[in-house]
Coordinates of C-alpha atoms in Angstrom, one line a residue:
M1 CA -16.3 13.9 -21.8
T2 CA -17.5 16.6 -19.3
E3 CA -16.4 15.0 -15.9
H4 CA -12.6 15.5 -15.4
D5 CA -11.5 11.7 -14.4
T6 CA -8.4 11.2 -12.2
G7 CA -9.6 7.7 -11.2
D8 CA -6.6 6.2 -12.9
V9 CA -4.0 8.2 -10.6
P10 CA -4.3 6.6 -7.6
G11 CA -4.6 3.6 -9.6
A12 CA -1.5 3.6 -11.4
F13 CA 0.3 5.0 -8.1
E14 CA -1.1 1.4 -6.9
M15 CA 0.3 -0.7 -10.0
L16 CA 3.8 1.0 -9.2
L17 CA 3.5 0.1 -5.7
E18 CA 2.9 -3.6 -6.4
E19 CA 5.6 -3.5 -8.8
V20 CA 7.9 -2.3 -6.3
D21 CA 6.6 -4.8 -3.6
A22 CA 7.1 -7.5 -5.9
E23 CA 11.0 -6.4 -6.4
I24 CA 11.4 -5.9 -2.9
S25 CA 10.5 -9.4 -2.1
L26 CA 12.4 -10.6 -4.7
I27 CA 15.6 -9.0 -3.4
K28 CA 14.8 -10.0 0.3
K29 CA 14.7 -13.7 -1.2
L30 CA 18.0 -13.4 -3.0
A31 CA 19.6 -11.6 0.2
T32 CA 18.3 -14.5 2.7
T33 CA 19.9 -17.3 -0.2
A34 CA 23.4 -15.7 -0.4
T35 CA 23.1 -15.1 3.5
E36 CA 22.5 -19.3 3.6
K37 CA 24.8 -20.0 1.1
G38 CA 27.5 -18.0 3.0
E39 CA 27.8 -15.1 0.6
F40 CA 27.6 -12.4 2.4
E41 CA 29.0 -9.5 0.1
T42 CA 25.9 -10.6 -2.0
A43 CA 23.6 -10.6 0.5
K44 CA 24.8 -6.9 1.5
E45 CA 24.6 -5.6 -2.0
A46 CA 20.8 -7.1 -1.9
I47 CA 20.2 -5.2 1.4
T48 CA 21.4 -2.2 0.1
K49 CA 19.2 -2.4 -3.0
A50 CA 15.9 -3.4 -0.7
E51 CA 16.7 -0.6 1.7
K52 CA 16.6 2.1 -1.3
D53 CA 13.6 0.4 -2.9
T54 CA 11.6 0.9 0.6
A55 CA 12.9 4.5 0.5
F56 CA 11.8 4.7 -2.8
R57 CA 8.3 3.2 -2.1
K58 CA 7.8 5.2 0.8
R59 CA 8.2 8.3 -1.5
V60 CA 5.7 6.9 -4.0
S61 CA 3.5 5.9 -1.2
D62 CA 3.9 9.6 0.2
L63 CA 3.1 11.1 -3.2
L64 CA -0.1 8.5 -3.5
E65 CA -1.5 10.3 -0.1
E66 CA -0.6 13.7 -1.4
W67 CA -2.7 13.2 -4.5
N68 CA -5.7 11.7 -2.7
E69 CA -5.7 14.4 0.4
Q70 CA -5.2 17.9 -2.1
L71 CA -4.8 16.7 -5.8
A72 CA -7.6 14.8 -6.1
P73 CA -10.4 15.3 -8.5
F74 CA -11.5 19.0 -8.5
G75 CA -14.6 18.9 -10.1
S76 CA -15.6 19.1 -13.5
L77 CA -14.4 20.9 -16.9
P78 CA -16.7 22.6 -19.2
E79 CA -17.3 20.6 -22.0
N80 CA -15.4 23.2 -24.7
A81 CA -12.7 24.0 -22.1
S82 CA -9.7 25.1 -24.6
E83 CA -6.6 26.9 -24.1
G84 CA -5.0 28.3 -26.9
G85 CA -7.9 27.1 -29.5
K86 CA -7.0 23.8 -28.4
K87 CA -9.4 21.6 -26.7
I88 CA -8.3 20.1 -23.5
S89 CA -8.7 16.7 -22.6
R90 CA -7.2 14.0 -20.6
R91 CA -4.8 11.8 -22.5
D92 CA -6.3 8.4 -23.3
L93 CA -3.5 6.0 -21.2
G94 CA -6.1 3.0 -21.7
K95 CA -7.7 0.9 -19.2
L96 CA -6.0 0.1 -16.0
K97 CA -5.9 -4.2 -15.5
K98 CA -8.9 -5.2 -14.1
G99 CA -9.4 -6.2 -10.3
L100 CA -7.0 -3.1 -9.0
R101 CA -6.0 -4.3 -5.6
T102 CA -7.5 -2.7 -3.0
R103 CA -5.6 0.6 -1.9
H104 CA -3.2 0.3 1.1
D105 CA -5.2 3.5 3.0
E106 CA -8.4 1.4 2.9
F107 CA -6.8 -1.1 5.5
Y108 CA -6.0 2.0 8.1
R109 CA -9.1 1.9 9.4
P110 CA -9.9 -2.4 9.6
I111 CA -6.1 -2.5 11.2
L112 CA -6.8 -0.4 14.1
Q113 CA -10.3 -1.8 14.4
A114 CA -8.7 -5.3 14.9
L115 CA -6.4 -3.9 17.5
M116 CA -8.9 -2.6 19.4
D117 CA -11.0 -6.0 19.0
L118 CA -7.8 -7.9 19.9
G119 CA -7.1 -5.7 23.0
G120 CA -4.7 -3.2 21.7
S121 CA -1.9 -5.5 20.6
A122 CA -1.8 -8.8 19.0
K123 CA 0.7 -11.4 16.7
M124 CA 0.4 -9.9 13.0
R125 CA -1.4 -12.9 11.9
N126 CA -4.1 -12.6 14.7
V127 CA -4.3 -8.9 13.3
L128 CA -4.7 -9.6 9.4
D129 CA -7.0 -12.8 10.3
R130 CA -9.3 -10.3 12.0
V131 CA -9.0 -7.7 9.4
A132 CA -9.8 -10.3 6.4
E133 CA -12.9 -10.6 8.7
L134 CA -13.9 -6.8 8.6
M135 CA -13.0 -6.1 5.2
K136 CA -14.2 -9.6 3.3
N137 CA -16.8 -7.4 1.4
K138 CA -14.1 -5.0 0.4
L139 CA -11.7 -7.2 -0.8
K140 CA -11.8 -7.8 -4.6
P141 CA -10.5 -11.2 -6.0
V142 CA -7.2 -10.0 -7.3
D143 CA -6.2 -9.2 -3.3
H144 CA -6.7 -13.1 -3.1
E145 CA -3.9 -13.8 -5.5
P146 CA -0.4 -14.3 -4.8
L147 CA 1.9 -11.9 -5.8
P148 CA 4.2 -12.6 -9.1
S149 CA 7.4 -13.0 -7.3
D150 CA 6.3 -15.1 -4.2
P151 CA 3.3 -17.5 -5.0
E152 CA 3.7 -17.6 -0.6
A153 CA 2.5 -13.9 -0.4
I154 CA -1.1 -13.2 -0.5
R155 CA -1.6 -9.6 -2.1
W156 CA -3.6 -8.4 0.4
R157 CA -1.6 -9.4 3.3
N158 CA 1.3 -7.5 1.8
T159 CA -0.8 -4.8 1.2
A160 CA -2.0 -4.6 4.9
Q161 CA 2.0 -5.0 5.9
W162 CA 2.6 -1.5 4.1
A163 CA -0.6 -0.1 5.8
R164 CA 1.1 -0.9 9.0
Y165 CA 4.3 0.5 7.7
I166 CA 2.5 4.2 7.2
L167 CA -0.1 3.7 10.5
V168 CA 3.7 3.5 12.5
K169 CA 5.1 5.9 10.4
N170 CA 1.8 8.6 11.5
K171 CA 2.6 7.2 15.1
L172 CA -0.7 5.4 14.9
L173 CA 0.7 2.1 15.7
K174 CA 3.9 1.5 18.1
S175 CA 7.2 1.7 16.3
D176 CA 8.8 -0.5 19.3
S177 CA 6.6 -3.4 19.5
P178 CA 8.4 -6.7 19.9
H179 CA 8.9 -8.2 16.2
G180 CA 5.6 -9.7 15.0
I181 CA 3.5 -7.8 17.1
W182 CA 1.2 -4.9 16.2
E183 CA 0.4 -2.5 19.1
I184 CA -2.0 0.4 18.5
T185 CA -0.8 4.0 20.3
P186 CA -3.7 6.4 22.0
E187 CA -3.2 8.2 18.8
G188 CA -4.3 5.7 16.5
R189 CA -7.0 4.8 19.3
K190 CA -8.2 8.6 18.8
Y191 CA -8.1 8.4 15.2
L192 CA -10.2 5.4 14.9
V193 CA -13.1 7.2 16.8
K194 CA -12.9 10.0 14.8

């Protein structure tokens, strides 16, 4: 193998993010159920766990962004590359599962464009409907499947919501919008025209 293949690294991060998303979704359901039953101590514990998992997810997402921006493929290795007489090669970790979901960073521009198309501010459902139109040729079959932990949640919509979270953290979407409303910032408008 002459080309150094790092394509599986982003895929591995995406698989981890998906599993963490599933865990968070499950914990949210647990918290809701516990609250409905009046089991407030259990609900508090679940909320604390969800907060920790969300912080962990953010760290993993940041690492993925760092990988994509700075540490991504560096070109090719010589066919006979060696270190101390040992041939250098990538570990064979096996194939990642087919149909890996569309990465969250691929949703950034469509979300911003959807908001521009909708006047700069819109209900989440309307934004996601517009994103679906903009990404219809990019979304993979696996993106249309429900999350294993939540049959009501479609994978790509969940990924888009995490993308929104990152856009808010990067000040491209407003953080103080009313619940259920997504709004683009002046920085988001500038980013879109780059």
